[in-house]
Coordinates of C-alpha atoms and ligand atoms in Angstrom, one line a residue:
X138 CA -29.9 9.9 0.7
X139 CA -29.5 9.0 4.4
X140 CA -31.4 10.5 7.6
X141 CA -29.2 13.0 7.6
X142 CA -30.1 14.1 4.1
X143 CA -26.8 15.7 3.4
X144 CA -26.1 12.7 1.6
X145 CA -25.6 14.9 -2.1
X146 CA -23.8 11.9 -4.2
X147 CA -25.0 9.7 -6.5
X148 CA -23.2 7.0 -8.4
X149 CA -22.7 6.8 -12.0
X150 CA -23.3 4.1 -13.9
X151 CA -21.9 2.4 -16.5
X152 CA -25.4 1.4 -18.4
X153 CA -24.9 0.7 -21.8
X154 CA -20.7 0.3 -21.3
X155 CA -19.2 -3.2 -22.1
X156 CA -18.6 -5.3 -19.0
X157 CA -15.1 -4.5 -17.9
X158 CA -13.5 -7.7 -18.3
X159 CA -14.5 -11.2 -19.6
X160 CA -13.4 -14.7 -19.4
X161 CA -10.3 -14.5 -21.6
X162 CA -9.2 -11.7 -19.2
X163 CA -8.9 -13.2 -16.1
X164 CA -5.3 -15.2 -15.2
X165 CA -5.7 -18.9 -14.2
X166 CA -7.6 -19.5 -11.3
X167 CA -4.7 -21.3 -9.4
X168 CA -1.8 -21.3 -7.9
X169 CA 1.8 -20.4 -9.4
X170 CA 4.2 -22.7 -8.0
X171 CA 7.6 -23.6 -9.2
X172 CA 7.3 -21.9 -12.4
X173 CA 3.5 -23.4 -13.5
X174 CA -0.2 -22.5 -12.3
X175 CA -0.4 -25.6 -10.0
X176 CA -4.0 -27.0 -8.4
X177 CA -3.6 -26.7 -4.5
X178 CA -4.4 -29.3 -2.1
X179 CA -8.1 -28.9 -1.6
X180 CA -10.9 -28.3 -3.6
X181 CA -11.9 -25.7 -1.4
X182 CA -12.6 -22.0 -3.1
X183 CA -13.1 -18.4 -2.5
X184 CA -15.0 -15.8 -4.0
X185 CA -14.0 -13.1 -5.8
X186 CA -16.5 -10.2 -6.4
X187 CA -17.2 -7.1 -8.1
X188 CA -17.8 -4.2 -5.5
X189 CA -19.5 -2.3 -7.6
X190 CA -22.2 -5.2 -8.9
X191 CA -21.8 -7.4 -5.8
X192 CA -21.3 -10.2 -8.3
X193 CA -18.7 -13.3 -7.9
X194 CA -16.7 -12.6 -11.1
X195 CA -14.1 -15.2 -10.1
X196 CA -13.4 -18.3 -7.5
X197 CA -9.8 -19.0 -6.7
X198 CA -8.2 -21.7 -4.7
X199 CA -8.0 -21.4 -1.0
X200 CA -4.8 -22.5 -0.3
X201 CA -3.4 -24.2 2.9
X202 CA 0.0 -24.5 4.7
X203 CA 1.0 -27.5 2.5
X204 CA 0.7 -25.5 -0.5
X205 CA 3.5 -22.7 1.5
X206 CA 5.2 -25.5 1.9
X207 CA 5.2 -26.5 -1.5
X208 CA 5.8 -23.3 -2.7
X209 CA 9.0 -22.2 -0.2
X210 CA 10.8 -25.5 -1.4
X211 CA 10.1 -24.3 -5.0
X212 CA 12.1 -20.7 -3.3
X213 CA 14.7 -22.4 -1.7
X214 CA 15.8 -24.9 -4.2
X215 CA 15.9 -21.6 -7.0
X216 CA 17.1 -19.1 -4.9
X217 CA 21.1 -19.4 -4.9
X218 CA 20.7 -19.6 -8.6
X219 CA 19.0 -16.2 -8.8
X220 CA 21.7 -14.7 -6.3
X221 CA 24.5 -15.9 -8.5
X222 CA 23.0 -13.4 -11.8
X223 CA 25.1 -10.8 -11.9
X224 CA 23.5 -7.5 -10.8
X225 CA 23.0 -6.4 -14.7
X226 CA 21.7 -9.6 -15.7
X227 CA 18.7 -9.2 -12.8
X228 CA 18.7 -6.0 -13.8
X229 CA 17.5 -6.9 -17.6
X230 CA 15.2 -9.3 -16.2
X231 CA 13.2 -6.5 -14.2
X232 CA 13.1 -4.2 -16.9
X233 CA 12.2 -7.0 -19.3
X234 CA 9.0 -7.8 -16.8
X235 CA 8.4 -4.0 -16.8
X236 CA 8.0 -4.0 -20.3
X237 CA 5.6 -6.7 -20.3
X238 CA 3.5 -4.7 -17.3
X239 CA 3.5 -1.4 -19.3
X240 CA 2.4 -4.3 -22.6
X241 CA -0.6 -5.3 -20.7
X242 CA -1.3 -1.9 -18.9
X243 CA -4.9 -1.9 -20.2
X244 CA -5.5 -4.9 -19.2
X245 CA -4.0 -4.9 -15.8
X246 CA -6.1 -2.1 -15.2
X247 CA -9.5 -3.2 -16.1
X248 CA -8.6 -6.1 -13.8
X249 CA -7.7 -4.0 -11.2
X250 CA -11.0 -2.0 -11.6
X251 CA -13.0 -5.1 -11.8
X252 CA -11.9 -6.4 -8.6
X253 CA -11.7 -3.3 -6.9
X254 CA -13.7 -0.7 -8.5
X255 CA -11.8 1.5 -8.2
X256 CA -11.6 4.4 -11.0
X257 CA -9.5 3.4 -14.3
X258 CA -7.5 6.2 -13.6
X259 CA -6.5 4.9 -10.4
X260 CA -5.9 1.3 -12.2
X261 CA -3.5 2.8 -14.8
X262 CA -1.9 4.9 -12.0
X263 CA -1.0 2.3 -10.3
X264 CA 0.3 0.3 -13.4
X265 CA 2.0 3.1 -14.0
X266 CA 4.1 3.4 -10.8
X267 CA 4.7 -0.5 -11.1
X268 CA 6.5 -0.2 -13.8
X269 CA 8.4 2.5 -12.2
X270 CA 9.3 0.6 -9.7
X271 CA 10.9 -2.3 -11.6
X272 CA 12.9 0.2 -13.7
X273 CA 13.8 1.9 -10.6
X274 CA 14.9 -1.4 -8.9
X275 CA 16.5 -2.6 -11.9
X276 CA 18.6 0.6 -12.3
X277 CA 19.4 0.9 -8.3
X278 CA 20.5 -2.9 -7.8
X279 CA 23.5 -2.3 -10.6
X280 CA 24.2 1.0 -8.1
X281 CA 24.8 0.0 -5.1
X282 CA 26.8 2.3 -2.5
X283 CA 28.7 0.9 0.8
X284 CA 31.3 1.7 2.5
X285 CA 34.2 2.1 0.4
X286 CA 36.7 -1.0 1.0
X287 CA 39.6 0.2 3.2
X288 CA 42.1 -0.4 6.1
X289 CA 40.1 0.6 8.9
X290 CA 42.3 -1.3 11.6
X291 CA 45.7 -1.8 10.9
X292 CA 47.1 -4.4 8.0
X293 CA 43.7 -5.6 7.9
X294 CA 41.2 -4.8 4.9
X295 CA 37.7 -4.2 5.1
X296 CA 35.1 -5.2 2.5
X297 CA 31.7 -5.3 3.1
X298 CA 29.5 -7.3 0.9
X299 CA 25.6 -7.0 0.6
X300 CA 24.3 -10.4 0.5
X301 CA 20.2 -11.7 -0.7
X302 CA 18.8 -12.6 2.8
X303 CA 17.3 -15.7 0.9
X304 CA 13.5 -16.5 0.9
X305 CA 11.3 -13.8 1.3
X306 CA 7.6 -14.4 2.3
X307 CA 5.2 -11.8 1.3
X308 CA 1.3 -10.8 2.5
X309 CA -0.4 -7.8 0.7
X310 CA -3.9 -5.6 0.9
X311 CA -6.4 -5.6 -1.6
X312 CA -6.3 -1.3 -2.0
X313 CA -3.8 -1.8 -4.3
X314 CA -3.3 -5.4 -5.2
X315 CA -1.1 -5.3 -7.8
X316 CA 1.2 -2.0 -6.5
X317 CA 1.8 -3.3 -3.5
X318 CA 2.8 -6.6 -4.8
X319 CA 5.1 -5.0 -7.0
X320 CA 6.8 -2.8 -4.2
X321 CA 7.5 -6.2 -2.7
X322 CA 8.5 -7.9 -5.8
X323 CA 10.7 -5.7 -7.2
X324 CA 13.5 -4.5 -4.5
X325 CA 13.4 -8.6 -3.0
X326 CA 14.0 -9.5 -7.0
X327 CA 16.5 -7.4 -7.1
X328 CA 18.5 -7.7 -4.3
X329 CA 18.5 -11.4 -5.3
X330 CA 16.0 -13.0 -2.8
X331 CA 13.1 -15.0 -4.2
X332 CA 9.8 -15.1 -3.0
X333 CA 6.5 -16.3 -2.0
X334 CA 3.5 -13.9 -2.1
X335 CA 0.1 -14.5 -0.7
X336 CA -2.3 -11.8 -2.5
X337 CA -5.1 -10.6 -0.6
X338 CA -7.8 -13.3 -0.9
X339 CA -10.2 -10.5 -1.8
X340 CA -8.4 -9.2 -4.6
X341 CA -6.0 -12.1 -6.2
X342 CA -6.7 -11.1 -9.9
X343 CA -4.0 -9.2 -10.7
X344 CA -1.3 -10.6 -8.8
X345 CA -1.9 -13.8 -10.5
X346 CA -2.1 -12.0 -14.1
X347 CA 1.3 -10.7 -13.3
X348 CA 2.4 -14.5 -12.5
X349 CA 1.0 -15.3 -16.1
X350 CA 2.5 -12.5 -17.8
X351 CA 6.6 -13.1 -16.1
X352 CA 6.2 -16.6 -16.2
X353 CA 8.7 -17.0 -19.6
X354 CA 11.1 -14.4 -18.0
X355 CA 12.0 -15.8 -14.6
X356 CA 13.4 -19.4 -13.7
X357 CA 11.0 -21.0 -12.2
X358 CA 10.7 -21.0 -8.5
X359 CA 11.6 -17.7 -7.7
X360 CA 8.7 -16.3 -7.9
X361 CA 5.7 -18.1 -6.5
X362 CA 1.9 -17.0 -5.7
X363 CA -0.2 -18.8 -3.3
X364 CA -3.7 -18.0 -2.6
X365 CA -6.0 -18.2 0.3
X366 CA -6.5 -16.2 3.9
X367 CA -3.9 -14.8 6.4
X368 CA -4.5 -16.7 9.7
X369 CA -4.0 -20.4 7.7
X370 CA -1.9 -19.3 4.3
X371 CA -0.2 -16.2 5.7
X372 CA 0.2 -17.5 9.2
X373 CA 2.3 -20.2 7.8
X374 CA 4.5 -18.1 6.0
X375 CA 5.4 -16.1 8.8
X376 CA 6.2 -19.2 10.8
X377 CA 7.9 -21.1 8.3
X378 CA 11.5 -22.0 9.4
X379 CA 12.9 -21.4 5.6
X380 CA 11.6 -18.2 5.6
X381 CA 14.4 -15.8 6.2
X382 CA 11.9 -12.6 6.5
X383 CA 7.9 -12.0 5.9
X384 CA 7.0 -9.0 4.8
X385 CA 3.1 -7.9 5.1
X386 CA 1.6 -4.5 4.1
X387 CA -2.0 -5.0 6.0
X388 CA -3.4 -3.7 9.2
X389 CA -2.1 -3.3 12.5
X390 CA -3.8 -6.5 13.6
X391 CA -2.3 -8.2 10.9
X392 CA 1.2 -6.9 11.5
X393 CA 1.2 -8.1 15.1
X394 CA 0.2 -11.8 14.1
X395 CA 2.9 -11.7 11.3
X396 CA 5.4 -10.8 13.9
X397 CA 3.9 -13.0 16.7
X398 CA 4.7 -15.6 14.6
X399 CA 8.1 -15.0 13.2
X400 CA 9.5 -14.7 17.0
X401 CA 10.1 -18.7 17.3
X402 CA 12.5 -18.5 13.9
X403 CA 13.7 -15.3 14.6
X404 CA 13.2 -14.5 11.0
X405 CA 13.0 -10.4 9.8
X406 CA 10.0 -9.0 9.7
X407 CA 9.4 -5.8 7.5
X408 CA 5.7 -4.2 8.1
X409 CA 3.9 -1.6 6.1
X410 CA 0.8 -1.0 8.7
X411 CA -1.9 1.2 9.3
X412 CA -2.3 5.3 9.1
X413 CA -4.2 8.1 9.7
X414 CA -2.4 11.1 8.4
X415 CA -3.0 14.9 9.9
X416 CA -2.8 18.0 7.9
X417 CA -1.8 20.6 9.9
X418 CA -3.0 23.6 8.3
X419 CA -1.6 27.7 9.4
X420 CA -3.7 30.5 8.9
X421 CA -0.6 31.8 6.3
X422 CA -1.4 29.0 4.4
X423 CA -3.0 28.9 1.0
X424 CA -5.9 27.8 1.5
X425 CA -7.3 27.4 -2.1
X426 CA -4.5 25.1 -3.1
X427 CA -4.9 22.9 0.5
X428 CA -8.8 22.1 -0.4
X429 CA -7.9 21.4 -3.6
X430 CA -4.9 19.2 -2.9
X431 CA -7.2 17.2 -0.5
X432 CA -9.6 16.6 -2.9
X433 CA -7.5 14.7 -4.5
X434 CA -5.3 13.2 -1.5
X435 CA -8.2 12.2 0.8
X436 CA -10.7 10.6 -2.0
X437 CA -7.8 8.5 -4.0
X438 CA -8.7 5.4 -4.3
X439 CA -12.1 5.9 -2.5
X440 CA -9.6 7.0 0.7
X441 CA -8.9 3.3 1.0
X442 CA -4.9 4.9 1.3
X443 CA -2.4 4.5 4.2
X444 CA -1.1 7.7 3.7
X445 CA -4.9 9.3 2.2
X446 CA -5.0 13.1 4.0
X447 CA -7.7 12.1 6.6
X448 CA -7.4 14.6 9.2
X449 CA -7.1 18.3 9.0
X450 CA -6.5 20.1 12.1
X451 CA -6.7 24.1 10.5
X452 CA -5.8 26.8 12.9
X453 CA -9.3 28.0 13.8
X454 CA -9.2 31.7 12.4
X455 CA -9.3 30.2 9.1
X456 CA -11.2 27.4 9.8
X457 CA -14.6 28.5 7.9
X458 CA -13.1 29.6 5.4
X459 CA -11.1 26.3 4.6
X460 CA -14.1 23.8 5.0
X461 CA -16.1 25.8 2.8
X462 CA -13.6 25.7 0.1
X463 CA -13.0 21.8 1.1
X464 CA -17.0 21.3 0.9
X465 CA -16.8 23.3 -2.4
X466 CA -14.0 20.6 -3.7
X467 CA -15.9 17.4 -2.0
X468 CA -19.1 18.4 -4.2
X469 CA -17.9 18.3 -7.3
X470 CA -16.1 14.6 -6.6
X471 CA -17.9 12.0 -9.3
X472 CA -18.5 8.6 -8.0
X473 CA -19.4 5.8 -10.1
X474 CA -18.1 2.9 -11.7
X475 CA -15.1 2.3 -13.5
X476 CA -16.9 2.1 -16.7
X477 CA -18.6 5.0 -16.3
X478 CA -16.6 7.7 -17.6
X479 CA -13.1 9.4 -17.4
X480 CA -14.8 11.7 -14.8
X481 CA -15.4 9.3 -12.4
X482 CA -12.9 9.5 -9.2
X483 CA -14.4 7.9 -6.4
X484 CA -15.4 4.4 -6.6
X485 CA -16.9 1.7 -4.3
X486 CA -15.5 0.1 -0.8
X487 CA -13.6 -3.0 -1.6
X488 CA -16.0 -5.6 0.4
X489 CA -19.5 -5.6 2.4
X490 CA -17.1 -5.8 5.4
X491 CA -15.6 -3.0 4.9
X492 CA -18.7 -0.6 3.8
X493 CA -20.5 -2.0 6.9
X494 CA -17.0 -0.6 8.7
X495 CA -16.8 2.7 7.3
X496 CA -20.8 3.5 7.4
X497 CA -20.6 2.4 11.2
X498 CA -17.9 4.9 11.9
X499 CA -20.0 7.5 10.4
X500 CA -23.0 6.1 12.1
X501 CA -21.5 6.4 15.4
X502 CA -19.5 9.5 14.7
X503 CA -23.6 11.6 13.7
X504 CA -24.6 10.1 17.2
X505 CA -21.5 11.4 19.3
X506 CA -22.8 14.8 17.6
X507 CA -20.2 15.4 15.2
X508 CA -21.3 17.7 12.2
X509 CA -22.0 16.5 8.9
X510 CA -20.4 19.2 6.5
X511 CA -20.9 16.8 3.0
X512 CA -21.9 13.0 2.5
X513 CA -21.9 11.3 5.8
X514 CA -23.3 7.8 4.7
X515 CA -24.2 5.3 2.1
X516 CA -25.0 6.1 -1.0
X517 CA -27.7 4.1 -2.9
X518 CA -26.3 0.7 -4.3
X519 CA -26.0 -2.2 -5.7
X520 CA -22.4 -1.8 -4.8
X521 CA -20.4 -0.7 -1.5
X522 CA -20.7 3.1 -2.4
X523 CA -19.8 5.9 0.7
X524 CA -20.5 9.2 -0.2
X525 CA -17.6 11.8 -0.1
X526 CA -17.6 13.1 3.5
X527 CA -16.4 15.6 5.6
X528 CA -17.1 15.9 9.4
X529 CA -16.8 19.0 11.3
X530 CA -17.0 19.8 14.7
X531 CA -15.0 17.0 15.9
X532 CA -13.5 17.0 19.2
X533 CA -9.8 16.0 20.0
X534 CA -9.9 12.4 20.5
X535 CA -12.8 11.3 18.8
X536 CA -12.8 7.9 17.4
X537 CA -13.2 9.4 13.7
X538 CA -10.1 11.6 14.5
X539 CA -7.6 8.8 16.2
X540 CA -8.8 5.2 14.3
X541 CA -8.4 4.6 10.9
X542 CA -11.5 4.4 8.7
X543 CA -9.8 4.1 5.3
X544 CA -12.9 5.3 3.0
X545 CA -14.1 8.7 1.5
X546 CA -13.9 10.8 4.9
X547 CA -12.3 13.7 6.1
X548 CA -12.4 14.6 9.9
X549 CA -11.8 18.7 10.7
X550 CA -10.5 20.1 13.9
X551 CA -9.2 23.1 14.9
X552 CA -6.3 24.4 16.9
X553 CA -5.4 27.7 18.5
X554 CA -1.8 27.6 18.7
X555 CA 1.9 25.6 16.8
X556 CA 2.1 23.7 20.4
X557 CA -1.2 22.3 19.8
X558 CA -1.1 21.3 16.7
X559 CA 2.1 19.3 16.7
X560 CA 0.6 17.5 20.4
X561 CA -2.6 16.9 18.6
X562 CA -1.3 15.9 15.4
X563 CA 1.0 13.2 16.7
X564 CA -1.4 11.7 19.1
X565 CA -2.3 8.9 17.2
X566 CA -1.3 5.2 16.9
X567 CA 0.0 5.9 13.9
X568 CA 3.2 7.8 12.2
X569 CA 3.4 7.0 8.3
X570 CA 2.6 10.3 6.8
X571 CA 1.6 13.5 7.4
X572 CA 1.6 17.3 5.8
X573 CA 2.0 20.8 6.9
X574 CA 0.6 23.6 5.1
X575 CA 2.2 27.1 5.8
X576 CA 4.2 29.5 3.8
X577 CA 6.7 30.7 7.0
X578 CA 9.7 28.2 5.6
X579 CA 10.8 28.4 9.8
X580 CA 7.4 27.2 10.2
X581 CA 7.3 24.0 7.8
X582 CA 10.6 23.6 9.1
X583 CA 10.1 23.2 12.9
X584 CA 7.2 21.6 12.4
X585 CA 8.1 18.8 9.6
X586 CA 10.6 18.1 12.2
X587 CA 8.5 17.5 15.0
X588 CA 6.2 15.5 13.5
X589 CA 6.2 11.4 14.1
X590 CA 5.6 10.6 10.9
X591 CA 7.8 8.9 8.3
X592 CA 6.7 11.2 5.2
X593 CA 5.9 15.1 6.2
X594 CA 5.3 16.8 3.2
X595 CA 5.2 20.4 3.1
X596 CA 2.3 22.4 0.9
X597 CA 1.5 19.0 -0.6
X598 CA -0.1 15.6 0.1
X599 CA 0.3 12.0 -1.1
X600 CA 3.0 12.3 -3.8
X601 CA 5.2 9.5 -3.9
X602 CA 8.2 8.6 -6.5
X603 CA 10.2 5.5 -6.8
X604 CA 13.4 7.2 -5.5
X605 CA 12.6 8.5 -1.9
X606 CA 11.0 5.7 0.9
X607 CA 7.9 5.2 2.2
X608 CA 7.2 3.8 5.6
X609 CA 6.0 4.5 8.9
X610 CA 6.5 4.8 12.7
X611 CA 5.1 3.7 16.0
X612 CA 1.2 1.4 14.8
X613 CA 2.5 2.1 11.3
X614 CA 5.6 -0.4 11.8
X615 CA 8.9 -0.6 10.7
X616 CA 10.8 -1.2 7.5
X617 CA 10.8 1.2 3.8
X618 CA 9.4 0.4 0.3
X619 CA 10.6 2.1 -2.7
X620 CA 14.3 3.5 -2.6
X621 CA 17.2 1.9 -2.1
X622 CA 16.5 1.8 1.5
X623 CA 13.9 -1.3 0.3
X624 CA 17.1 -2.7 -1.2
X625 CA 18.8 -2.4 1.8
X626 CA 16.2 -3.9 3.9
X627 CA 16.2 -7.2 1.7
X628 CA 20.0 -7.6 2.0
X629 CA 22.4 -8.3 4.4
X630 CA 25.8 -6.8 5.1
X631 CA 28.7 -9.0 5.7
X632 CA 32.4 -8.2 6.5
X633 CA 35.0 -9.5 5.1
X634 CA 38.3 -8.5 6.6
X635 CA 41.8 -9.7 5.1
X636 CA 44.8 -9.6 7.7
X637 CA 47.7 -8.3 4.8
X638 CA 50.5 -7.9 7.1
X639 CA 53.8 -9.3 6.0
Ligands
NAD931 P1 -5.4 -6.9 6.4 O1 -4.5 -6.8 7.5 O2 -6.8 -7.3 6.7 O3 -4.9 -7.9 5.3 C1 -3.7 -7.7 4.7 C2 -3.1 -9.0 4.3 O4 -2.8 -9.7 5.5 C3 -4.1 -9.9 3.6 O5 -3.5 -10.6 2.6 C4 -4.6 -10.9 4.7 O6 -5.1 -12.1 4.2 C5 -3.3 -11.0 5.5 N1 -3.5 -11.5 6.9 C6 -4.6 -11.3 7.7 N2 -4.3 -11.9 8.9 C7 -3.1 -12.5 8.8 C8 -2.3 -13.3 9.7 N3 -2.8 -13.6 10.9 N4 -1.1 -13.7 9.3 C9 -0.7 -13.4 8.0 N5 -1.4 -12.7 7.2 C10 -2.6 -12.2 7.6 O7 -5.4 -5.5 5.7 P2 -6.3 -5.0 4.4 O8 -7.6 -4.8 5.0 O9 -6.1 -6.0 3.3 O10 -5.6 -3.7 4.0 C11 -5.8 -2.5 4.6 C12 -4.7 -2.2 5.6 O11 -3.5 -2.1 4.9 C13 -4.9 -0.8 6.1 O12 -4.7 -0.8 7.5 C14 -3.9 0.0 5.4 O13 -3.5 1.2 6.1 C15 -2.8 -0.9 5.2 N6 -1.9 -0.5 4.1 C16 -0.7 0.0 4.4 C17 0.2 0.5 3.4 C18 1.5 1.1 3.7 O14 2.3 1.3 2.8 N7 1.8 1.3 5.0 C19 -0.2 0.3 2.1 C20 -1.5 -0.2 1.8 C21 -2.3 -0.6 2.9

C-alpha cells in the first residue's frame, strides 16, 4: 500500500515454480564478431539483473569503440558479398533464421521474461511477431515495386535500381530487446546491408541468444553484436565514418546524441523515439469496448510501450461513466512474475532507474493534486513493481499528461468540444500513435486526419502487423519499421539512364 492507500495490487509470486532459466540457457557472455562470440578489449563487465528478484543473473562484456571498430571491419569486408545473393537466396536465409526463432520460441521467451519480467505471454508475443517479421521481410525483398523502366525523356531509358546502403549500425531499448532488434535486423538483412547492433546494456540476453542461434546460417560478418553503453559503444557507432546509417529505437535524448553525432559523416540516421499516445474518446463512442481495449493497450508490457494508450482525453458528458468502467478493467489487471501463472499481465519496471522514474512522476503528480482513481505507487517488492494506475482530474498540461512515463499509468482529461480535442491531443512533443474512438465515420475521419501522429487507429489501440509501418513524427523522429517502407529506408535508389538514339 502507499499513503494514498489506493494502492489495491499485489504481486504474484512464483513460490514453488522452477527458476525461469538456468545456466545452459543463457547465450555466451561475449561479443559476436565476425561470425564467432569474441572476448572484447577489456575485462570490464556489466550486470545483468532480474527485475523481478533484483538478482544479477548474468555479467556481459562492456564493450568499447575498439570493439565497433572491430566489428564494422568484420561489416565492411562481408557486406558486398551479402548484396551480391540474389533476392530469393536472402530471402531463404531469413526464413531459415525464422524457423530457428519460432525452434527456440520457448526459450527466447523465458529469456526475455528473465531479463525483463515481463509476462510469458508478452515474451512469446513478441517471438511471435519476430518471426513474422523475417517471413515478411523475406517475402517483400523478392517483391520489390519501382518505377517501371521507361523512356521518360526522349531516346533515353530510365532504370532505377535499389541498391544496400552498406553498413548499418544499430542501437535498441531493453522493452523489447529482442523485437526491436529484429525490426532492425530483418528489413537491413534483407535489403542486403549488414550490420552492427549494440543491445541495450540492460537487456543483452536475447539478442545475443539470437547471434548463437543464426550463427551457422549467415556468413560471418554480416551480422555482428557488440555489447556495452550508448555514450562510449553507441556513440561510436553513430560517428564511425564506415557507417553508412545508425539506426536507434531509444529515447528522445538518445536520438538527438545519435544524430549529433552522425552530422560530421553525414551518414543517414533512421530514429524510432519517444511517445505519449492520446485517445480521443466521443460521447457516441462505445465505451465498454474503449475501457476494455485499454486495459490491454495501456498495461502491455507493464506500459513500457512507445505507442502504449497513455492518455485519454473523453468528452466530459461521458467522462464518469468511462473511468468507472476503465477502473473496473484496471482492477482486475494480475501483476506478478513471469512464473506465476498464465494470468499474470503486468509485470515489473525493467531497472531501479526506471521504477524510481515512474514512482516520482506519480509522486509529483498526488502533490500537484491530481486524483488517484486506481494504483498510484509502488507496490511491495523485491522487484520494481508499479501498481496499475489511473489518474483523474488532470489538468491540460500537466507533466503526467505531456512527458512520457512509460509504466502502468493512464492520465484522464476531459474536453468539451472536436476543436479541443484535436488542439489538446496534438500538443505534445510527440506524434507516433494515437486513437480515436467514435462511431460517426465523418467523425473518425476528420479527426484521424488531423491528428500528428504517425499511426491513428480508429475504435482500436496498439495493433500492429508486419505489412503496414510504424513510426512517428515531430519528438518521435523520423524513419518506418515494418513494411516495405523499412525496406525502402535501408536502400538507395539509383538511376541508370541509357541514351538509345541511333
Ligand atoms: P534509451 O534511449 O535510454 O536507450 C536506448 C538505446 O540507446 C540503448 O541501447 C542505449 O544504450 C543507447 N544510447 C543511450 N545513449 C546513447 C548515445 N549517446 N549514443 C548512442 N546510443 C545511446 O532508451 P530506453 O530507455 O532503452 O528505451 C525506452 C525508450 O525507447 C522510450 O523513450 C521509448 O518510447 C522508446 N521506444 C520507441 C519505440 C518506437 O518504435 N518508436 C519502440 C520501443 C521503445
Amino acid at each position: 500500500m502507499t499513503s494514498s492507500g489506493l494502492t489495491t495490487a499485489m504481486v504474484r509470486r512464483a513460490v514453488e515454480a522452477p527458476p525461469l532459466i538456468t545456466e545452459v540457457d543463457l547465450p555466451p557472455a561475449r561479443h559476436f564478431i565476425d561470425g564467432n562470440f569474441v572476448e572484447g578489449s577489456t575485462d570490464r563487465v556489466i550486470d545483468v539483473v532480474d527485475p523481478c528478484s533484483e538478482a544479477v543473473i548474468a555479467r556481459i562484456p562492456e564493450g568499447t569503440a575498439e570493439d565497433i571498430d572491430r566489428a564494422v571491419a568484420a561489416a565492411l569486408a562481408a557486406q558486398a558479398g551479402w548484396a551480391r545473393l540474389v533476392p530469393k537466396e536472402r530471402s531463404e536465409l531469413l526464413h531459415a533464421i525464422a524457423d530457428r526463432l519460432a525452434q527456440n520460441t520457448e526459450l527466447l521467451a523465458r529469456l526475455e521474461s528473465a531479463n525483463t519480467g515481463k509476462p510469458l505471454a508478452v515474451s512469446t508475443d513478441d517471438v511471435g511477431q519476430a518471426i513474422d517479421t523475417f517471413r515478411f521481410m523475406a517475402g517483400a525483398v523478392r517483391a520489390t515495386t519501382s518505377l517501371a523502366a521507361g523512356d521518360y525523356a526522349e531516346n533515353h531509358l530510365s532504370v532505377i535500381l535499389r541498391e544496400p546502403l552498406g553498413v548499418i549500425g544499430v542501437v535498441t531499448p531493453w522493452n523489447y530487446p529482442l523485437l526491436m532488434a529484429v525490426w532492425k535486423i530483418a528489413p537491413i538483412l534483407a535489403a542486403g546491408n549488414t550490420l552492427v547492433l549494440k543491445p541495450s546494456e540492460q537487456t543483452p540476453l536475447t539478442t545475443l541468444k539470437l547471434a548463437e542461434i543464426v550463427a551457422d546460417l549467415l556468413p560471418a560478418g554480416v551480422l555482428n553484436v557488440v555489447n556495452g553503453y550508448g555514450p562510449t559503444v553507441g556513440a561510436r557507432l553513430a560517428e564511425h565514418p564506415d557507417i553508412n546509417m545508425i539506426a536507434l529505437t531509444g529515447s528522445v535524448g538518445s536520438g538527438r546524441a545519435v544524430a549529433r553525432a552522425a552530422a560530421d559523416s553525414l551518414k543517414r540516421v533512421h530514429l524510432e523515439l519517444g511517445g505519449k499516445a492520446p485517445v480521443v474518446i466521443f460521447p457516441d463512442a462505445d465505451l465498454a469496448a474503449a475501457a476494455s481495449s485499454l486495459r490491454v493497450a495501456g498495461f502491455w508490457n507493464s506500459g513500457q510501450e512507445c505507442g502504449a494508450a497513455c492518455r485519454v482525453l473523453v468528452h466530459e458528458s461521458v467522462a464518469g461513466q468511462f473511468i468507472e468502467q476503465l477502473v473496473g478493467e484496471v482492477r482486475a489487471l494480475v501483476v506478478g512474475e513471469p512464473q506465476a501463472g498464465e494470468e499474470v499481465e503486468v509485470g515489473p519496471m525493467v531497472s531501479k532507474a526506471h521504477f524510481d522514474r515512474v514512482t516520482g512522476y506519480l509522486e509529483r503528480a498526488k502533490k500537484e493534486g491530481v486524483r488517484v482513481a486506481i494504483g498510484g505507487g509502488a507496490v511491495d517488492g523485491p522487484g520494481y513493481f508499479v501498481a496499475p494506475t489511473v489518474l483523474v482530474d488532470v489538468p491540460e498540461g500537466a507533466e503526467v499528461a505531456r512527458q512520457e512515463i512509460f509504466g502502468p499509468v493512464i492520465t484522464v482529461e476531459t474536453f468539451t468540444d472536436e476543436e479541443e480535442a484535436v488542439r489538446r491531443a496534438n500538443d505534445v512533443p510527440f506524434g507516433l500513435s494515437a486513437s480515436v474512438w467514435t462511431e460517426n465515420a465523418r467523425r473518425s475521419h476528420g479527426v484521424a486526419a488531423r491528428l500528428d501522429f504517425g499511426t491513428v487507429w480508429v475504435n482500436s489501440h496498439l495493433v500492429l502487423a508486419s505489412e503496414v509501418p510504424w513510426g512517428g513524427f515531430k519528438g518521435s523522429g523520423y524513419g518506418r519499421d515494418l513494411s516495405i517502407y523499412a525496406l525502402d529506408d535501408y536502400s538507395r535508389t539509383k538511376h541508370v539512364m541509357h541514351n538509345h538514339e541511333r
